[in-house]
Amino acid sequence: MNEATIEPSAKAAAANAGAAADEAINPDKVRRFLDGLYTSVHYLDLNAGTYAEMSSHNVVRERISAQGNSQEQLNFFARHMVDPAFSDDVLKFVDLTTLNERMGARKSLTMEYRTVVISDQIDDRAENPWSQCLFIEGNRNPDGTLAHVLFATQPIHEEKLAILNAHQRLKEHAEEQAATLSMMSALARPYSNLYLVDYETDQFTNFRMDRHTEQHYGEAFRTGLYRKIMPLYVSQNVVPEDQHLFEPIMDARQAADLLHQDPDYSFRYRVRRSTGKLNHFQLHMALAASDRPEFVLGFANIDDVIAGEEERRKAEQEQLRIIDALSREYHSLFKIYAATNTIQLYRTDGEGLPPALIDQLVGGGDYSQTIESYVTNFVVDEDQQRMREATCLDTLLRKVPERGLYKTTFKRRFQGQLLHYELNVARTVEDDGSITFILGMRDANEQIQLVQTAYDAAESANRAKTDFLANMSHDIRTPMNGIIGMTAIAAAHLDDRDRVADCLGKITQASKHLLGLINEVLDMSKIESGTVDLVEERFNLSDLLEDLLNLTDAQIKAAGHELHVSVSNVRHEEVIGDALRIQKVFTNLVGNAIKHTPHGGKIRLSLSELPSNQPKLARYEFVVEDNGVGMSPEFVEQIFEPFSREVTPETQDVQGTGLGMPISRNIVRMMGGDIKVQSTLGQGSRFTTVLALRLAEQEETNVANLVDLDVLVADDDAYSLESCCHLLDDLGMCATGVTCGKDAVQEVVKRHRQKRDYFAAILDWRMPDMNGVETARAIRAEVGPDVPIIIISAYDWANIEAEARAAGVNAFVSKPLFRSRLARTFQKLTQTDEDLLSAPTELPVEQLGQLLDLSGKRALMAEDNDLNAEVAQEILGTTGLQLDRVANGAQAVERMTQLPEGHYDIVLMDVQMPNMNGYDATRAIRALSGSYYKKVPIVAMTANAFAEDVLAAKSAGLTAHVCTPLDRRPLASVLRRGLL
């Protein structure tokens, strides 16, 4: 009997014995639990050094007293009741001074020995019988050391002899077992657990054991009874779905009968580990190589094998998918075996293959004969010899690459037609290393047609070049004729100054036209040859649009056109790209709109940012729209072809090369974008350009001091008004829009009388009833200098600057409006204004108290950082504000609900706090019932200072936003608006 077998009984004995000992040691009562289990059991008190007998054989009781000194009696036992050959080892085993260390955390400790034959009553043997002694834990002291243990002895002679006899039997039959052991040694290499089973005695012996089995089963799986171990293994390891596989081998004799019918029996099953991982195993059984009634049982982990099979299965499926794909492309598909010179049909639609040949292919016919039959009967005469050479096995072995295809084409006659066919061959290698080929045939008439189409396209290109030269000759000669003619006229009238000046002006105009033509031709040539290199540089869209307007301003004024420019949703102004070529595209589009729109027409430019699914790219849409002459549907289809121009009575005097639009679209497409055209003859045109540009690093602008400032916008153009208001809202400001100067004056005066002045007024210069300057003059007359006024216009500021300054205008912003331009303008206003809220230097703490009297006002401050709270209390204390502090958002909500409504006039809320952050706390306060909680000012005081942080605070219900470290001027502004 080994430790693993005895321990459950020992534990039970220990528990029962401990219970008995707690009542007072009663040998009669305890013996009912232990009778027949052990030869003797003694209860040892290690603290007192004493022991008491709980159960004992009569002969043992005669030699060892029922109680006494523990160590003395154990030493007596070791010297007088143990075979002298084992006495020293047993003395060490019963040494109580080292028992704590040896027991450790184990519940029992066991040792085998031979006992001295005390009486014939025990046994009559030629040698001393085997026994075992063991210590069993009773309980422990508070420090973890053993307090009480059981010391027991138990005879194990029969079990020990069975094991020794088994080993002796193996030794005696070593030669007979040599073949079996050799077989087991060979099996041991792939098998992690290997056993030899005697199916007559049901005894098994371990030959090899893996670490998992060692850890979980230990000695129990080294030797024992097959009928006990196999059910235990199956129930604790094998997944329920596979347990039925073990039913035929649960009994050793039944397994042996099975092996006599099938000497090499195996199956696969699955094991679920404690971690949840699923492993695959194979069980293999084979009769021993000797004549003894034994068989070998092996367990092997085959996870790698299963994985390999899965990979092969996937590879086969992939090959089948490839074959299926090829089958759809090829009307016939074959497999050629090089080693056997055979061919097998994979698939055919029967096109052109007679039934007899199909039958031969399906049966796996001779390749050389089959291909010869096909060439002779179907391939046209002039291609037969070439095809024989191209398809013979030697050619395939030499020319078909390991990767890729070997191709050839031929012609054949089918149903009275001459058809082009293509033959493709790919090399493959079988599992045994033999070479095979996959051969496919398909109709090549479509490919021939594509070649013909390409040829026709080349011919068309040649014709286009001829047309190009003809157009070039005409277009170059026209300005050259003007230059030469005007030069001659000027030479003939040298004395007529006015005539010469007129000639020189026309010569200059013709020269510019000629230069533009040459430049566009060179640009087109570079694009077609692929020699254009795009420049990658950082630029600002606002600057690019401003440059565009400056370049086209003179043309627009000369044509008397009305220009409307708008920008919407442009969140990324700094980008990377070829600014010069983008400018060329936009200039060409706007120039076309100017030229093809009659005098006094309307042109609209718009720039917007589109959604992008790539984080480092932004997409922009640039639209040029006019109400000009428009284009016919036929010309819209060819507008991007070189030298394409539509000549109508309205456009016959418009000069152009017909290269501008092809050049523009090619540039845009090189940048990954495109140009779309919509036009109606007589009504106008719309060109939409979409570009994708890489984002440059954005320079964040701190706009916290602009949040919640009220701004009035006056613009008679509804689209421009909406765009401006949207930009102001994006900055965190509050925009109000009106459509004329009169309404702007009334709105400003109304708010002034309510003592709720606008922070600023933005006025469009060109408005029908009162222009921007007149409106500014009227506002100043009513409210004085307190409200900053900004003029916006698409026209040059220099023309009206003096008049506007005199009328009280503070700043000018050119259209189109960009977020960054507005932010910079407002920052300048706040930095130069002499008002308390916008002085350029920091406001001293003591001056804050002088300028802002908040006596009698109460504030709740939620701030988890003690230092920040101390700074805020020191600064706000100078104003007379009574300040209560809590440490987080949850406490702020609790305080607000505990006190009466209206107790606090304002709440100062940090954003990042434990338990509940400022955003969630604000939402919780706003959700409380009562109008007070909806309206009470809640101000964010946080280091999160970017525009998106301001918007996040606003969306959470916070009234205003102040950055830390505390800037006292914005803080004073917020407090004044919230409390005064």
mmCIF file of N, CA, C and O in Angstrom, residues 81 102 182 187 371 831 921:
data_model
loop_
_atom_site.group_PDB
_atom_site.id
_atom_site.type_symbol
_atom_site.label_atom_id
_atom_site.label_comp_id
_atom_site.label_asym_id
_atom_site.label_seq_id
_atom_site.Cartn_x
_atom_site.Cartn_y
_atom_site.Cartn_z
ATOM 1 N N MET A 81 11.052 -3.294 17.491
ATOM 2 C CA MET A 81 9.957 -3.874 16.737
ATOM 3 C C MET A 81 10.181 -3.801 15.227
ATOM 4 O O MET A 81 9.331 -4.195 14.435
ATOM 5 N N ARG A 102 9.701 18.042 7.987
ATOM 6 C CA ARG A 102 9.456 16.999 6.999
ATOM 7 C C ARG A 102 7.983 16.935 6.564
ATOM 8 O O ARG A 102 7.676 16.664 5.414
ATOM 9 N N SER A 182 11.696 -4.001 -25.973
ATOM 10 C CA SER A 182 12.218 -3.327 -27.158
ATOM 11 C C SER A 182 11.089 -2.613 -27.887
ATOM 12 O O SER A 182 11.232 -1.464 -28.342
ATOM 13 N N LEU A 187 8.027 2.386 -28.882
ATOM 14 C CA LEU A 187 6.775 3.112 -28.746
ATOM 15 C C LEU A 187 6.930 4.336 -27.852
ATOM 16 O O LEU A 187 6.208 5.322 -27.987
ATOM 17 N N ILE A 371 -2.639 13.707 -76.404
ATOM 18 C CA ILE A 371 -2.342 15.034 -76.936
ATOM 19 C C ILE A 371 -2.106 14.962 -78.443
ATOM 20 O O ILE A 371 -2.464 15.870 -79.194
ATOM 21 N N GLN A 831 -6.797 90.968 -26.536
ATOM 22 C CA GLN A 831 -5.474 91.353 -26.056
ATOM 23 C C GLN A 831 -5.262 92.865 -26.088
ATOM 24 O O GLN A 831 -4.410 93.380 -25.377
ATOM 25 N N ALA A 921 -21.036 64.738 -12.859
ATOM 26 C CA ALA A 921 -21.645 65.459 -11.745
ATOM 27 C C ALA A 921 -22.576 66.554 -12.261
ATOM 28 O O ALA A 921 -23.680 66.766 -11.729
#
